CSV table of C-alpha atoms and ligand atoms in Angstrom, one decimal:
chain,number,residue,atom,x,y,z
W,1,MET,CA,48.6,-33.7,-11.1
W,2,HIS,CA,49.1,-36.8,-13.1
W,3,PRO,CA,45.9,-37.3,-15.4
W,4,SER,CA,48.2,-41.1,-13.8
W,5,SER,CA,48.3,-40.7,-10.1
W,6,MET,CA,44.4,-39.8,-10.3
W,7,LYS,CA,41.4,-42.3,-8.8
W,8,VAL,CA,40.4,-45.0,-10.3
W,9,LYS,CA,36.6,-45.3,-9.3
W,10,PRO,CA,36.4,-49.5,-7.4
W,11,GLY,CA,34.5,-51.4,-10.0
W,12,ARG,CA,31.3,-53.2,-8.6
W,13,ILE,CA,31.8,-56.1,-9.2
W,14,ALA,CA,32.8,-58.9,-7.0
W,15,PRO,CA,36.7,-58.7,-6.2
W,16,GLY,CA,38.2,-61.5,-8.5
W,17,ALA,CA,36.2,-61.8,-11.0
W,18,PHE,CA,38.6,-61.0,-13.6
W,19,GLY,CA,37.2,-59.1,-17.2
W,20,HIS,CA,33.3,-60.1,-16.5
W,21,THR,CA,31.2,-57.4,-17.0
W,22,ARG,CA,27.5,-56.2,-18.2
W,23,GLY,CA,29.6,-53.9,-21.5
W,24,THR,CA,28.4,-54.2,-24.5
W,25,VAL,CA,29.1,-53.1,-28.0
W,26,LYS,CA,27.6,-53.9,-31.4
W,27,ARG,CA,26.4,-52.3,-34.5
W,28,ASN,CA,23.6,-50.7,-33.7
W,29,TYR,CA,23.9,-50.3,-29.5
W,30,ALA,CA,26.3,-50.0,-27.3
W,31,VAL,CA,26.0,-50.6,-22.9
W,32,MET,CA,29.0,-48.7,-21.0
W,33,PRO,CA,28.7,-49.9,-17.0
W,34,PRO,CA,30.7,-46.9,-15.8
W,35,GLU,CA,33.8,-48.7,-14.0
W,36,GLY,CA,35.0,-49.2,-17.4
W,37,ILE,CA,35.2,-46.0,-19.3
W,38,MET,CA,38.1,-44.9,-19.7
W,39,ASP,CA,39.4,-41.2,-18.5
W,40,SER,CA,40.5,-38.8,-21.3
W,41,TYR,CA,41.5,-34.7,-20.8
W,42,LEU,CA,40.9,-31.9,-23.1
W,43,PRO,CA,41.9,-29.0,-23.7
W,44,ARG,CA,39.4,-26.8,-23.1
W,45,TRP,CA,39.0,-28.6,-19.0
W,46,GLU,CA,40.8,-28.3,-16.6
W,47,ARG,CA,40.7,-30.3,-13.1
W,48,THR,CA,38.7,-32.6,-15.4
W,49,VAL,CA,38.6,-36.0,-16.6
W,50,VAL,CA,36.4,-36.3,-19.3
W,51,ARG,CA,34.7,-40.2,-20.2
W,52,PHE,CA,33.2,-40.7,-23.5
W,53,GLN,CA,30.1,-42.5,-23.8
W,54,ALA,CA,29.2,-42.5,-27.0
W,55,ALA,CA,30.9,-39.8,-30.2
W,56,PRO,CA,30.8,-40.3,-34.3
W,57,GLN,CA,33.1,-43.3,-33.2
W,58,LEU,CA,30.6,-45.7,-32.0
W,59,GLY,CA,28.2,-44.8,-34.4
W,60,ALA,CA,26.6,-42.4,-32.8
W,61,ARG,CA,26.1,-39.0,-34.6
W,62,PHE,CA,26.4,-36.9,-31.4
W,63,ALA,CA,29.2,-37.3,-28.5
W,64,GLN,CA,28.1,-37.9,-24.9
W,65,ALA,CA,30.2,-38.1,-21.5
W,66,VAL,CA,30.6,-37.9,-18.2
W,67,LEU,CA,33.2,-34.7,-16.7
W,68,GLU,CA,34.2,-35.3,-13.1
W,69,ILE,CA,35.0,-31.7,-11.7
W,70,ALA,CA,37.1,-31.2,-9.0
W,71,GLU,CA,37.2,-29.0,-6.9
W,72,GLY,CA,38.1,-25.0,-8.5
W,73,GLY,CA,38.1,-26.8,-12.4
W,74,GLY,CA,35.8,-26.2,-15.4
W,75,THR,CA,36.7,-24.9,-18.8
W,76,ARG,CA,40.5,-23.3,-18.8
W,77,GLU,CA,38.3,-19.9,-20.0
W,78,ALA,CA,34.5,-19.2,-22.2
W,79,PHE,CA,33.7,-21.4,-25.4
W,80,SER,CA,32.0,-21.2,-27.8
W,81,ASP,CA,31.2,-23.5,-31.0
W,82,GLU,CA,28.8,-24.5,-33.5
W,83,LEU,CA,28.1,-27.7,-31.5
W,84,GLU,CA,23.8,-27.6,-28.3
W,85,ARG,CA,25.1,-29.0,-25.7
W,86,LEU,CA,23.4,-30.4,-23.1
W,87,LEU,CA,25.2,-30.0,-18.6
W,88,TYR,CA,22.7,-32.2,-16.2
W,89,VAL,CA,24.5,-32.0,-12.7
W,90,LEU,CA,25.1,-35.5,-11.6
W,91,GLU,CA,26.6,-34.5,-8.5
W,92,GLY,CA,28.3,-30.9,-6.7
W,93,SER,CA,27.3,-27.1,-7.8
W,94,VAL,CA,28.6,-25.4,-10.3
W,95,GLU,CA,29.1,-21.7,-11.3
W,96,LEU,CA,27.7,-21.4,-15.0
W,97,THR,CA,28.4,-18.0,-16.6
W,98,VAL,CA,26.6,-18.0,-20.0
W,99,GLU,CA,27.2,-14.5,-22.8
W,100,GLY,CA,28.7,-12.9,-19.3
W,101,ILE,CA,25.6,-14.0,-16.2
W,102,ALA,CA,26.7,-17.0,-13.8
W,103,SER,CA,24.0,-19.1,-12.3
W,104,ARG,CA,24.3,-21.6,-10.2
W,105,LEU,CA,23.3,-25.9,-10.7
W,106,ASP,CA,23.0,-27.9,-7.9
W,107,PRO,CA,22.9,-32.0,-8.8
W,108,GLU,CA,20.1,-31.8,-11.2
W,109,GLY,CA,20.3,-28.7,-12.3
W,110,TYR,CA,20.5,-28.0,-16.1
W,111,VAL,CA,21.6,-25.9,-19.3
W,112,TYR,CA,20.8,-26.7,-23.1
W,113,LEU,CA,23.4,-24.4,-24.6
W,114,PRO,CA,22.4,-23.7,-28.5
W,115,PRO,CA,24.8,-23.3,-30.5
W,116,ASN,CA,27.2,-20.4,-30.5
W,117,ALA,CA,26.7,-19.3,-26.9
W,118,LYS,CA,29.3,-18.2,-25.4
W,119,PHE,CA,29.7,-20.2,-21.9
W,120,SER,CA,32.2,-21.5,-19.6
W,121,VAL,CA,31.3,-23.8,-16.2
W,122,ARG,CA,33.9,-24.0,-12.4
W,123,ASN,CA,33.2,-26.3,-9.7
W,124,ILE,CA,32.4,-24.1,-6.5
W,125,GLY,CA,33.0,-27.3,-4.3
W,126,PRO,CA,32.3,-28.6,-1.9
W,127,GLY,CA,33.6,-32.2,-3.7
W,128,GLU,CA,33.7,-33.4,-6.9
W,129,ALA,CA,30.5,-31.6,-9.6
W,130,ARG,CA,29.3,-35.0,-12.1
W,131,VAL,CA,28.4,-33.4,-14.5
W,132,LEU,CA,26.3,-35.3,-17.4
W,133,GLY,CA,27.8,-33.7,-21.5
W,134,ILE,CA,25.8,-33.9,-24.3
W,135,LYS,CA,26.5,-32.3,-27.3
W,136,LYS,CA,26.0,-32.5,-31.3
W,137,PRO,CA,25.9,-29.6,-34.3
W,138,TYR,CA,22.6,-28.2,-34.5
W,139,VAL,CA,20.6,-28.8,-37.7
W,140,SER,CA,18.9,-25.3,-38.9
W,141,ILE,CA,16.0,-26.1,-40.6
W,142,GLY,CA,15.6,-21.8,-41.4
W,143,LEU,CA,14.1,-21.4,-38.6
W,144,PRO,CA,15.4,-18.8,-35.7
W,145,PRO,CA,18.2,-21.0,-32.8
W,146,PRO,CA,16.4,-22.0,-30.0
W,147,ASP,CA,15.8,-20.4,-26.4
W,148,LEU,CA,19.4,-21.7,-24.0
W,149,ILE,CA,16.8,-23.4,-21.4
W,150,ILE,CA,18.7,-23.0,-17.8
W,151,SER,CA,16.3,-24.9,-15.0
W,152,LYS,CA,16.5,-28.1,-12.6
W,153,ARG,CA,14.6,-30.7,-12.7
W,154,ASN,CA,12.4,-31.0,-9.6
W,155,ASP,CA,10.8,-27.5,-11.8
W,156,LEU,CA,9.1,-30.2,-15.3
W,157,GLU,CA,5.6,-31.6,-15.2
W,158,LYS,CA,5.6,-35.3,-15.2
W,159,ILE,CA,3.8,-36.0,-18.0
W,160,ASN,CA,1.5,-39.6,-18.4
W,161,HIS,CA,1.6,-40.1,-21.6
W,162,ASN,CA,-0.1,-43.3,-22.3
W,163,GLY,CA,-2.0,-42.9,-19.4
W,164,THR,CA,-0.6,-46.2,-17.4
W,165,GLU,CA,0.0,-45.7,-13.8
W,166,GLY,CA,3.0,-45.0,-13.0
W,167,ARG,CA,5.2,-44.9,-16.6
W,168,THR,CA,6.0,-40.8,-17.3
W,169,TRP,CA,7.5,-38.1,-19.3
W,170,GLU,CA,9.8,-34.3,-17.1
W,171,HIS,CA,10.4,-33.5,-20.7
W,172,LEU,CA,13.2,-30.8,-20.0
W,173,LEU,CA,13.4,-29.1,-24.3
W,174,PRO,CA,10.0,-27.6,-24.4
W,175,TYR,CA,8.1,-30.4,-26.1
W,176,GLY,CA,6.8,-30.3,-30.3
W,177,ASP,CA,9.6,-27.3,-30.8
W,178,MET,CA,10.0,-27.6,-34.4
W,179,ARG,CA,13.1,-25.1,-33.8
W,180,PHE,CA,15.1,-27.6,-31.0
W,181,ASP,CA,15.8,-30.3,-33.6
W,182,MET,CA,16.3,-32.8,-30.5
W,183,GLU,CA,14.5,-34.3,-26.9
W,184,LEU,CA,15.9,-34.8,-23.3
W,185,ASN,CA,13.7,-37.1,-21.6
W,186,ILE,CA,14.3,-38.4,-18.8
W,187,LEU,CA,11.2,-41.4,-18.2
W,188,SER,CA,10.5,-42.6,-15.4
W,189,PHE,CA,8.7,-46.3,-14.8
W,190,ALA,CA,7.5,-47.7,-11.2
W,191,PRO,CA,7.2,-51.6,-11.0
W,192,GLY,CA,5.6,-53.0,-12.9
W,193,THR,CA,5.0,-50.5,-16.1
W,194,HIS,CA,6.9,-51.0,-18.9
W,195,PHE,CA,6.4,-49.8,-22.6
W,196,PRO,CA,3.5,-51.1,-24.6
W,197,ASP,CA,5.6,-51.8,-26.4
W,198,VAL,CA,9.2,-52.5,-28.3
W,199,GLU,CA,10.0,-49.5,-29.8
W,200,THR,CA,12.0,-49.6,-33.5
W,201,HIS,CA,12.5,-46.3,-34.9
W,202,ILE,CA,14.5,-44.0,-37.2
W,203,MET,CA,16.1,-41.4,-34.1
W,204,GLU,CA,18.8,-43.0,-31.6
W,205,HIS,CA,19.2,-41.8,-27.8
W,206,GLY,CA,21.7,-41.8,-25.8
W,207,LEU,CA,20.4,-43.4,-21.7
W,208,TYR,CA,21.8,-42.6,-18.7
W,209,MET,CA,20.7,-44.9,-15.6
W,210,LEU,CA,19.2,-42.2,-13.2
W,211,GLU,CA,17.7,-44.2,-10.5
W,212,GLY,CA,16.9,-48.2,-9.8
W,213,GLN,CA,17.5,-50.5,-12.0
W,214,GLY,CA,15.8,-53.6,-14.4
W,215,MET,CA,16.4,-55.0,-17.3
W,216,TYR,CA,16.6,-53.9,-21.2
W,217,LEU,CA,16.0,-55.9,-24.6
W,218,LEU,CA,18.2,-54.3,-27.5
W,219,ASP,CA,18.1,-55.6,-30.8
W,220,GLN,CA,17.5,-59.6,-29.7
W,221,ASP,CA,19.0,-59.5,-26.4
W,222,TRP,CA,17.8,-58.6,-23.2
W,223,HIS,CA,21.0,-56.1,-20.8
W,224,GLU,CA,20.6,-56.2,-17.3
W,225,VAL,CA,21.6,-51.8,-16.5
W,226,TRP,CA,21.6,-50.4,-13.3
W,227,LYS,CA,22.4,-46.8,-12.2
W,228,ASP,CA,24.6,-44.7,-14.0
W,229,ASP,CA,24.5,-47.5,-16.2
W,230,PHE,CA,25.2,-45.6,-19.6
W,231,ILE,CA,23.2,-47.4,-23.0
W,232,TRP,CA,23.4,-46.4,-27.1
W,233,MET,CA,20.6,-47.2,-29.4
W,234,GLY,CA,21.8,-46.3,-32.9
W,235,PRO,CA,18.4,-46.5,-35.1
W,236,PHE,CA,16.5,-48.9,-35.8
W,237,CYS,CA,17.4,-50.9,-32.9
W,238,PRO,CA,14.6,-52.0,-31.3
W,239,GLN,CA,14.1,-50.9,-27.5
W,240,LEU,CA,12.0,-53.0,-24.6
W,241,PHE,CA,12.7,-51.4,-21.0
W,242,TYR,CA,10.2,-53.7,-17.4
W,243,PRO,CA,11.9,-51.6,-14.1
W,244,THR,CA,12.9,-55.0,-11.6
W,245,GLY,CA,13.5,-54.1,-8.1
W,246,TRP,CA,10.8,-52.3,-5.8
W,247,GLU,CA,12.2,-48.6,-6.0
W,248,THR,CA,10.8,-47.1,-9.6
W,249,SER,CA,13.7,-47.0,-11.6
W,250,ALA,CA,14.4,-43.3,-14.7
W,251,TYR,CA,17.1,-42.8,-17.0
W,252,LEU,CA,17.7,-39.5,-18.6
W,253,LEU,CA,17.8,-40.0,-22.6
W,254,TYR,CA,18.4,-37.9,-25.8
W,255,LYS,CA,16.6,-38.6,-28.9
W,256,ASP,CA,16.4,-36.6,-32.4
W,257,VAL,CA,14.1,-35.6,-33.6
W,258,ASN,CA,11.6,-32.8,-36.1
W,259,ARG,CA,14.5,-33.1,-38.7
W,260,ASP,CA,13.6,-35.6,-41.7
W,261,VAL,CA,15.9,-36.9,-43.5
W,262,SER,CA,19.0,-35.8,-45.4
K,301,UGY,O1,11.2,-41.6,-26.7
K,301,UGY,C1,10.9,-43.2,-26.2
K,301,UGY,O2,11.3,-42.8,-27.5
K,301,UGY,C2,11.1,-44.2,-25.6
K,301,UGY,N1,10.0,-44.6,-25.6
K,301,UGY,N2,12.7,-45.1,-25.5
K,301,UGY,C3,13.5,-45.7,-25.2
K,301,UGY,O3,12.9,-45.2,-23.3
K,301,UGY,N3,14.4,-46.6,-25.6
K,302,MN,MN1,12.6,-45.2,-27.7
């Protein structure tokens, strides 16, 4: 199918409100609702629309994208490169093959692929699969490389790091393991909870809103965020979140950690 004839998802703003967007791109942060993120088509992926949310072009030191894989589509062939990756299934089912061993990933299933892992992905249906992808060059510090991890959200412990009722972390990667140069965490907020302080830190974030809605303070500005929105927070961007509405809100958060400045 020619890319231009592929279906464009309807926007989530009032009909007739042309030119309105919650999206913004600033020096040290960006907010991107899904409806305005344009499609890319990549040589290594067939029948797959790639919607880039973050990339070095934005100022980020990682790349993040939603892959919309048509039934039967996926990687053209198995490949490997020097990047480490997360693939997290948002919707649908895929068969993942790593070094010749196949596994099935359903919604909330994920894989951490260490650098140089040879992998392929196929949407086994029914329907489209939506997969969140994060990739970046791995920063080695002379320790053995991190292990391949294939798991699912349901198997992760919900940890309350601050003793605040209703606010939890789920760590997709082993927490505190110095071999890893990134954290991938799902943070959940029951109504009424929030961080204790506005945080400002050297690490950057890629945030994908999985559930609910809320208000995000980014630098000096408040932004309303909804399910499926993306936020990039650059280094030292002041940040605070509180959920709105009656449901728990949750987001998947990339963070670069465990490495000195270079
Ligand atoms: O771990 C974090 O840096 C996290 N508390 N930041 C965030 O949710 N924006
Ligand atoms: Mn943070």
